[in-house]
Coordinates of C-alpha atoms and ligand atoms in Angstrom, one line a residue:
M1 CA 94.1 161.4 89.9
P2 CA 97.7 162.4 89.1
A3 CA 99.7 160.3 86.6
P4 CA 102.5 158.3 88.2
R5 CA 105.9 160.1 88.1
D6 CA 107.6 156.9 87.0
R7 CA 106.5 153.4 86.1
Q8 CA 108.9 151.2 88.0
F9 CA 107.5 149.3 91.0
P10 CA 110.0 148.5 93.8
A11 CA 111.9 145.2 93.6
N12 CA 110.2 143.9 96.8
F13 CA 106.7 144.6 95.6
I14 CA 104.7 141.3 95.7
W15 CA 103.0 140.3 92.5
G16 CA 100.4 137.6 92.9
A17 CA 97.1 136.1 91.9
A18 CA 94.0 135.4 93.9
S19 CA 91.3 132.8 93.9
S20 CA 88.7 131.2 96.3
A21 CA 87.9 127.7 97.2
F22 CA 84.3 127.3 96.1
Q23 CA 85.0 129.1 92.8
T24 CA 88.0 127.1 91.9
E25 CA 88.4 123.7 93.5
G26 CA 85.5 121.6 92.2
S27 CA 85.4 118.0 93.6
L28 CA 82.7 119.0 96.0
D29 CA 81.8 115.5 97.2
V30 CA 85.2 114.0 97.8
D31 CA 87.4 113.3 100.8
G32 CA 84.8 114.0 103.4
R33 CA 83.9 117.6 102.5
G34 CA 80.7 118.8 104.1
P35 CA 78.1 121.0 102.3
S36 CA 78.4 124.8 102.4
I37 CA 75.7 127.3 101.8
W38 CA 76.7 127.6 98.2
D39 CA 76.2 123.8 97.7
V40 CA 72.5 124.2 98.5
F41 CA 71.9 127.6 96.8
P42 CA 69.3 126.9 94.2
R43 CA 70.7 126.3 90.7
E44 CA 67.8 128.3 89.2
R45 CA 69.3 131.4 90.7
I46 CA 72.6 130.9 88.9
H47 CA 72.4 132.7 85.5
D48 CA 73.7 129.8 83.4
G49 CA 72.1 127.1 85.6
T50 CA 75.5 125.6 86.4
D51 CA 77.1 124.5 89.7
A52 CA 80.7 124.6 90.9
S53 CA 81.3 120.8 90.8
V54 CA 84.1 121.2 88.3
A55 CA 85.0 124.9 88.6
A56 CA 88.7 125.3 87.7
D57 CA 89.2 121.7 88.8
S58 CA 92.0 122.9 91.1
Y59 CA 91.4 120.3 93.8
R60 CA 92.7 117.8 91.4
R61 CA 94.9 120.0 89.2
Y62 CA 96.4 122.3 91.8
G63 CA 99.8 121.3 90.6
D64 CA 99.0 122.9 87.2
D65 CA 98.0 126.1 89.0
V66 CA 101.3 126.2 91.0
A67 CA 103.3 125.7 87.8
L68 CA 101.4 128.5 86.1
L69 CA 102.1 130.8 89.1
A70 CA 105.8 129.9 89.3
D71 CA 106.4 130.0 85.6
A72 CA 104.9 133.5 85.5
G73 CA 107.3 134.6 88.1
L74 CA 104.5 135.4 90.6
K75 CA 105.7 135.5 94.2
A76 CA 102.4 134.8 96.0
Y77 CA 99.1 133.0 95.7
R78 CA 96.0 133.9 97.6
F79 CA 93.6 131.0 97.8
S80 CA 90.9 130.4 100.3
I81 CA 90.4 127.4 102.7
S82 CA 87.1 125.8 102.6
W83 CA 85.8 125.6 106.2
S84 CA 83.6 122.7 105.4
R85 CA 86.5 120.6 104.0
I86 CA 88.2 120.9 107.3
V87 CA 85.3 120.9 109.7
P88 CA 82.5 119.4 107.7
D89 CA 79.7 120.5 110.0
G90 CA 81.3 123.8 111.0
S91 CA 82.1 122.7 114.5
G92 CA 83.1 119.3 115.9
A93 CA 85.0 116.6 114.0
V94 CA 88.0 117.5 112.0
N95 CA 88.4 116.1 108.5
E96 CA 92.1 115.1 108.1
A97 CA 91.7 114.6 104.3
G98 CA 90.6 118.3 104.0
L99 CA 93.6 119.5 105.9
D100 CA 95.9 117.3 103.9
Y101 CA 94.7 119.0 100.6
Y102 CA 95.7 122.4 101.9
A103 CA 99.0 121.0 103.3
R104 CA 99.8 119.6 99.8
L105 CA 98.9 122.9 98.1
V106 CA 101.0 124.9 100.6
D107 CA 104.0 122.6 100.2
A108 CA 103.7 122.7 96.4
L109 CA 103.7 126.5 96.4
L110 CA 106.6 126.7 98.8
A111 CA 108.6 124.3 96.7
R112 CA 108.3 126.6 93.8
G113 CA 109.0 129.8 95.7
V114 CA 105.4 131.1 95.8
A115 CA 104.3 132.4 99.1
P116 CA 100.9 131.0 100.2
Y117 CA 98.3 133.6 101.4
A118 CA 95.3 131.8 102.8
T119 CA 91.9 133.4 103.1
L120 CA 90.0 131.8 106.0
F121 CA 86.5 132.7 104.9
H122 CA 85.4 133.4 101.3
W123 CA 81.6 133.1 101.7
D124 CA 81.3 129.3 101.8
L125 CA 79.8 128.9 105.3
P126 CA 79.2 125.3 106.4
Q127 CA 75.5 124.6 105.8
A128 CA 75.2 123.1 109.3
L129 CA 76.0 126.5 110.7
Q130 CA 73.5 128.3 108.5
E131 CA 70.9 126.0 109.8
R132 CA 71.7 127.4 113.3
G133 CA 71.3 130.9 112.0
G134 CA 74.6 131.5 110.2
W135 CA 76.0 134.9 110.7
T136 CA 72.9 136.1 112.5
N137 CA 74.0 133.9 115.3
R138 CA 76.8 135.1 117.5
E139 CA 78.0 131.5 118.0
T140 CA 79.2 131.4 114.4
A141 CA 81.9 134.0 115.3
E142 CA 83.1 131.7 118.0
R143 CA 83.1 128.6 115.7
F144 CA 85.0 130.6 113.2
A145 CA 87.7 131.5 115.7
A146 CA 88.0 127.8 116.7
Y147 CA 88.4 126.8 113.0
A148 CA 91.0 129.6 112.5
D149 CA 92.9 128.3 115.5
L150 CA 92.8 124.7 114.1
V151 CA 94.2 125.8 110.7
T152 CA 97.1 127.7 112.3
Q153 CA 97.8 124.8 114.7
R154 CA 98.0 122.4 111.8
L155 CA 99.5 124.5 109.0
G156 CA 101.0 127.5 110.7
D157 CA 104.5 126.1 110.7
R158 CA 104.5 126.7 106.9
L159 CA 101.6 128.9 106.1
K160 CA 102.5 132.4 107.3
H161 CA 100.2 134.8 105.6
F162 CA 96.5 134.9 106.4
V163 CA 93.6 136.9 105.1
V164 CA 90.9 136.4 107.7
L165 CA 87.7 137.5 105.9
N166 CA 87.0 138.2 102.3
E167 CA 84.6 141.1 101.6
A168 CA 82.3 140.9 104.6
A169 CA 80.2 143.7 103.1
V170 CA 79.4 141.7 99.9
H171 CA 78.6 138.6 101.9
A172 CA 76.3 140.6 104.2
A173 CA 74.5 142.5 101.6
L174 CA 74.2 140.1 98.6
G175 CA 73.8 137.0 100.8
H176 CA 71.3 138.4 103.3
V177 CA 69.5 141.5 101.8
T178 CA 69.3 141.1 98.0
G179 CA 69.4 137.3 98.0
M180 CA 71.7 137.2 95.0
H181 CA 74.3 135.1 96.8
A182 CA 74.0 132.3 99.3
P183 CA 72.4 131.9 101.8
G184 CA 69.9 133.8 99.6
L185 CA 68.1 135.7 102.3
T186 CA 66.1 138.9 101.6
D187 CA 65.9 140.3 105.1
A188 CA 67.3 143.8 105.6
G189 CA 66.6 143.3 109.3
V190 CA 69.5 140.9 109.7
L191 CA 72.1 143.1 108.0
G192 CA 73.3 144.6 111.3
P193 CA 73.8 141.3 113.1
V194 CA 75.5 139.8 110.0
I195 CA 77.9 142.7 109.8
H196 CA 78.7 142.7 113.5
H197 CA 79.2 138.9 113.9
Q198 CA 81.6 138.9 110.9
N199 CA 83.5 141.7 112.5
L200 CA 83.5 139.9 115.8
A201 CA 84.6 136.7 114.1
Q202 CA 87.5 138.5 112.5
G203 CA 88.6 140.0 115.8
L204 CA 88.4 136.7 117.6
A205 CA 90.2 134.9 114.8
I206 CA 93.0 137.5 114.7
Q207 CA 93.6 137.0 118.4
A208 CA 93.6 133.2 118.0
L209 CA 96.0 133.3 115.1
R210 CA 98.4 135.5 116.9
A211 CA 98.3 133.4 120.0
A212 CA 98.9 130.2 118.0
E213 CA 102.0 131.4 116.1
S214 CA 103.7 134.7 116.7
D215 CA 105.3 135.1 113.3
L216 CA 102.2 135.1 111.2
I217 CA 101.3 138.0 109.0
V218 CA 97.6 138.5 109.5
G219 CA 95.5 140.7 107.4
T220 CA 91.9 140.9 106.3
T221 CA 90.3 141.9 103.0
M222 CA 87.5 144.4 102.3
A223 CA 85.6 145.3 99.2
L224 CA 86.2 149.0 99.3
M225 CA 84.6 151.4 96.8
P226 CA 83.8 155.1 96.8
S227 CA 80.1 155.8 97.1
R228 CA 79.3 158.6 94.7
A229 CA 76.1 160.6 94.6
E230 CA 74.1 161.0 91.4
G231 CA 74.0 164.6 90.4
G232 CA 70.9 166.6 89.3
V233 CA 68.2 168.5 91.1
L234 CA 68.1 166.0 94.0
S235 CA 71.9 166.1 94.5
W236 CA 71.7 167.1 98.1
F237 CA 69.4 164.2 98.9
N238 CA 71.6 161.9 96.8
E239 CA 74.6 163.0 98.8
Q240 CA 72.9 161.8 102.0
A241 CA 72.1 158.5 100.3
A242 CA 75.6 158.0 99.1
N243 CA 77.0 158.9 102.6
G244 CA 74.6 156.5 104.3
F245 CA 75.6 153.7 101.9
D246 CA 79.3 154.5 102.4
E247 CA 78.9 154.1 106.2
V248 CA 77.3 150.6 105.7
W249 CA 79.5 149.4 102.9
N250 CA 82.9 150.8 103.8
G251 CA 82.7 152.4 107.3
A252 CA 81.0 149.4 109.0
F253 CA 84.2 147.4 108.5
L254 CA 87.0 150.0 108.4
D255 CA 85.9 151.9 111.5
P256 CA 85.5 148.9 113.9
L257 CA 88.9 147.4 112.8
F258 CA 90.9 150.6 113.0
R259 CA 89.0 152.7 115.5
G260 CA 86.9 150.4 117.5
T261 CA 83.7 152.2 116.7
Y262 CA 80.8 152.0 114.1
P263 CA 79.7 155.0 112.1
S264 CA 76.2 156.2 113.0
V265 CA 74.1 154.4 110.4
P266 CA 75.5 150.9 111.1
Q267 CA 75.7 151.7 114.8
G268 CA 71.9 151.8 114.8
M269 CA 71.8 148.5 112.9
V270 CA 74.1 146.5 115.2
E271 CA 72.9 147.8 118.6
S272 CA 70.6 144.8 119.3
V273 CA 73.5 142.4 119.2
L274 CA 76.4 144.5 120.4
R275 CA 77.8 143.4 123.8
D276 CA 80.3 145.0 126.2
G277 CA 83.8 144.4 125.1
D278 CA 83.0 143.5 121.5
M279 CA 84.5 146.7 120.0
E280 CA 87.8 146.0 121.9
T281 CA 87.8 142.5 120.4
I282 CA 87.2 143.8 116.9
R283 CA 89.8 146.6 117.0
Q284 CA 93.0 144.6 116.3
P285 CA 96.3 145.5 114.8
V286 CA 96.7 143.9 111.3
G287 CA 99.8 143.1 109.3
F288 CA 98.0 144.5 106.2
L289 CA 94.7 145.6 105.0
G290 CA 93.6 143.8 101.9
V291 CA 91.8 146.1 99.4
N292 CA 89.7 144.5 96.7
Y293 CA 88.6 147.0 94.1
Y294 CA 86.6 146.7 90.9
A295 CA 84.6 149.9 90.5
P296 CA 83.0 152.8 92.4
S297 CA 79.3 152.8 93.2
Y298 CA 76.7 155.4 92.4
M299 CA 73.8 156.0 94.7
R300 CA 70.7 158.2 94.9
F301 CA 67.8 159.0 97.1
N302 CA 64.5 157.3 96.4
L303 CA 61.6 158.0 98.7
F304 CA 60.1 154.5 97.9
A305 CA 63.2 152.4 98.3
P306 CA 64.1 150.6 101.5
S307 CA 66.1 153.1 103.7
F308 CA 65.5 155.6 100.8
I309 CA 68.7 154.5 99.1
E310 CA 69.1 152.9 95.7
P311 CA 71.9 152.3 93.2
A312 CA 72.1 154.9 90.4
P313 CA 73.6 154.4 87.0
A314 CA 77.1 155.6 86.4
P315 CA 77.3 158.9 84.5
S316 CA 76.6 158.5 80.8
G317 CA 79.6 158.2 78.6
T318 CA 81.7 156.2 81.1
E319 CA 83.4 153.1 80.1
R320 CA 81.7 149.9 81.4
D321 CA 83.0 146.3 81.8
A322 CA 81.0 143.2 81.2
F323 CA 79.3 143.5 84.6
D324 CA 78.2 146.9 83.6
R325 CA 80.6 148.1 86.2
H326 CA 82.1 151.5 85.6
V327 CA 85.8 151.2 84.6
D328 CA 87.3 153.9 86.8
P329 CA 90.8 153.6 88.3
S330 CA 90.4 156.9 90.0
G331 CA 88.1 155.1 92.5
L332 CA 91.0 152.9 93.5
Y333 CA 93.3 155.9 93.9
E334 CA 90.6 157.7 96.0
T335 CA 90.1 154.6 98.2
L336 CA 93.8 154.1 98.8
L337 CA 94.2 157.8 99.8
R338 CA 91.2 157.5 102.1
V339 CA 92.9 154.6 103.9
R340 CA 96.1 156.6 104.2
D341 CA 94.3 159.7 105.5
Q342 CA 91.5 158.3 107.7
Y343 CA 92.9 155.1 109.0
G344 CA 96.5 155.8 109.8
N345 CA 98.2 154.6 106.6
P346 CA 98.3 150.9 107.4
P347 CA 100.3 148.5 105.1
V348 CA 98.0 147.7 102.2
I349 CA 97.9 144.9 99.7
I350 CA 95.6 145.0 96.7
T351 CA 94.2 141.5 97.2
E352 CA 91.9 141.6 94.2
N353 CA 91.5 143.6 91.0
G354 CA 90.6 142.5 87.5
C355 CA 87.9 142.4 84.9
S356 CA 85.7 139.9 83.2
D357 CA 85.4 138.9 79.6
P358 CA 82.1 140.0 78.1
F359 CA 79.5 137.5 79.4
S360 CA 79.4 134.4 77.2
D361 CA 78.7 130.7 77.5
G362 CA 81.4 130.2 74.8
P363 CA 85.2 129.9 75.2
A364 CA 87.3 132.6 76.8
V365 CA 88.9 135.5 74.9
I366 CA 92.5 134.5 74.6
E367 CA 93.8 137.8 73.0
D368 CA 92.4 139.8 75.9
Q369 CA 93.8 143.2 75.3
F370 CA 90.9 144.8 77.2
R371 CA 92.2 143.1 80.4
I372 CA 95.7 144.3 79.8
D373 CA 94.4 147.8 79.4
Y374 CA 92.3 147.5 82.6
L375 CA 95.2 146.3 84.6
R376 CA 97.6 148.9 83.3
Q377 CA 95.2 151.7 84.2
H378 CA 94.6 150.3 87.7
L379 CA 98.2 149.7 88.3
E380 CA 98.9 153.4 87.4
A381 CA 96.5 154.3 90.1
V382 CA 98.3 152.0 92.5
K383 CA 101.7 153.6 91.6
S384 CA 100.3 157.1 91.9
A385 CA 99.0 156.3 95.4
M386 CA 102.4 154.8 96.4
E387 CA 104.1 158.0 95.2
G388 CA 101.5 159.9 97.4
G389 CA 102.8 158.0 100.4
C390 CA 100.4 155.1 100.6
D391 CA 102.1 152.0 102.0
I392 CA 101.2 149.4 99.4
G393 CA 103.2 146.2 99.3
G394 CA 101.6 144.1 96.6
Y395 CA 99.0 143.5 94.0
F396 CA 97.1 140.2 93.5
H397 CA 95.3 139.8 90.2
W398 CA 91.8 138.3 90.3
T399 CA 92.1 135.6 89.1
L400 CA 94.6 133.0 87.9
V401 CA 92.4 130.5 86.0
D402 CA 88.8 131.1 84.8
N403 CA 86.5 129.8 87.4
W404 CA 82.9 129.8 88.6
E405 CA 81.7 133.3 89.2
W406 CA 78.9 132.8 91.9
A407 CA 75.5 133.9 90.5
E408 CA 77.0 134.3 87.0
G409 CA 78.2 130.8 86.9
Y410 CA 80.7 130.2 84.1
R411 CA 79.6 133.0 81.8
S412 CA 81.9 135.5 83.5
K413 CA 85.6 134.9 83.2
F414 CA 88.3 136.8 85.1
G415 CA 91.3 134.6 84.5
L416 CA 94.8 135.2 83.1
V417 CA 94.4 131.6 82.0
A418 CA 91.5 129.9 80.3
H419 CA 90.2 126.5 81.4
N420 CA 88.5 123.9 79.2
R421 CA 86.2 121.9 81.6
E422 CA 85.9 119.0 79.2
T423 CA 89.6 118.4 78.6
G424 CA 91.1 120.1 81.6
V425 CA 93.4 122.0 79.3
R426 CA 94.6 125.4 80.6
T427 CA 95.4 128.0 78.0
E428 CA 97.5 131.1 78.8
K429 CA 95.9 134.4 77.6
A430 CA 97.8 137.4 76.4
S431 CA 97.2 139.0 79.8
Y432 CA 99.1 136.1 81.4
R433 CA 102.2 136.9 79.4
W434 CA 101.8 140.6 80.0
F435 CA 101.4 140.2 83.8
S436 CA 104.3 137.8 83.9
E437 CA 106.6 140.3 82.3
L438 CA 105.4 142.9 84.7
A439 CA 106.0 140.6 87.7
R440 CA 109.6 139.9 86.5
S441 CA 110.6 143.5 85.7
G442 CA 108.3 145.6 87.9
A443 CA 108.1 148.0 85.0
L444 CA 104.7 149.0 83.8
D445 CA 104.9 149.4 80.1
G446 CA 103.1 152.1 78.0
A447 CA 103.2 155.8 78.1
V448 CA 102.1 157.8 81.0
Ligands
LIG501 C1 85.4 139.0 95.6 C2 84.8 138.0 95.0 C3 85.3 137.2 93.9 C4 84.7 137.5 92.6 C5 85.4 138.7 92.0 C6 84.8 139.1 90.6 O1 86.1 138.7 96.6 O2 85.0 140.1 95.1 O3 85.3 137.3 95.9 O4 85.0 136.0 94.3 O5 84.9 136.5 91.8 O6 85.1 139.8 92.8 O7 83.6 139.5 90.7

């Protein structure tokens, strides 16, 4: 990866922060919200045995979040809308109180000059839809489009930026194959249908959004990562494994959206649910592609693993974060160039990037130099990619306030700001101040 030629981001580059409803809002039982798949996911499968009933308490303290964003000079906030706050059973009656919450949040952001970017689905499917098969059921895609239409009808006069889906690959694989996430299934046989119905939902929703308001900027977000093969004597086999994984993890979402086709491995997995016309529905122009990046993956061949593919450890000696993820900004650079070269150089926004404190049930690390270092390295990769011609318009840090990290519960903390769940006090970390200076000046400090 080349070093950036200079360290100044353009003046119109969008600096923001990202979050999601279930991880952040808390107040799960108020104002008519219906249960989602994460509400019923067993507590025993959360590492610290917690639930998200408090989270960052943002349902009640969203005003504090808005002040933190605006005071930092951030120009945008990516949050997600909880489907089950708005349509508690996934289809049918609309819950006005749920819509009101998001209207208040959007208005508060706009009043402070922070552009709202709303993700429509960040993994918290209404439980009532799961009981009808969730994403294995084609109907869920239609219900999603109806919900997306409702949101734009009601908020689209003020809310102009949408991220349709968040990381469909993670939801498909961790929720339906490994069982680490809700709905907690361990059935590789449903992977194809879950992938395809999310893609279809996305296509239908993009069409609905565009029909409802013509001036919306509609994107979608993917968890893109290079799939690298373990070396050694089996390296040829490992390459095949890594390529197969890449087709399912990255290609199964990029190719349908930008080319209207599936790569060969996922094609075989979706065939049973693919209908005439689906690929035309899925292939849609987007205002931007959201790229979430944390680390590359390493894969290898194993004769005894399902589909002969299993994760491999990162090469020894590489730096790791608290998740044991390999800290490797070159994977971000490589991903951005791939999008440039293979998918027609669409406008891109980095919709998530960041790192966790070391896992701990104790308080957050306030002097978080490791986070500043991580961000600086990854932003160098972004800048180098821009200098290489990638059309990258913004960078959203994951996340603003420490929140509830899915199966890790509260023991993983990604925020620029700490949150004391007993007192509600939010404490700015060193990274908050650093990121704020960057957002104001656009100048990445430190030597190249
Ligand atoms: C994602 C996840 C986030 C996680 C983050 C850190 O979109 O990847 O949505 O919810 O909190 O990735 O692991």
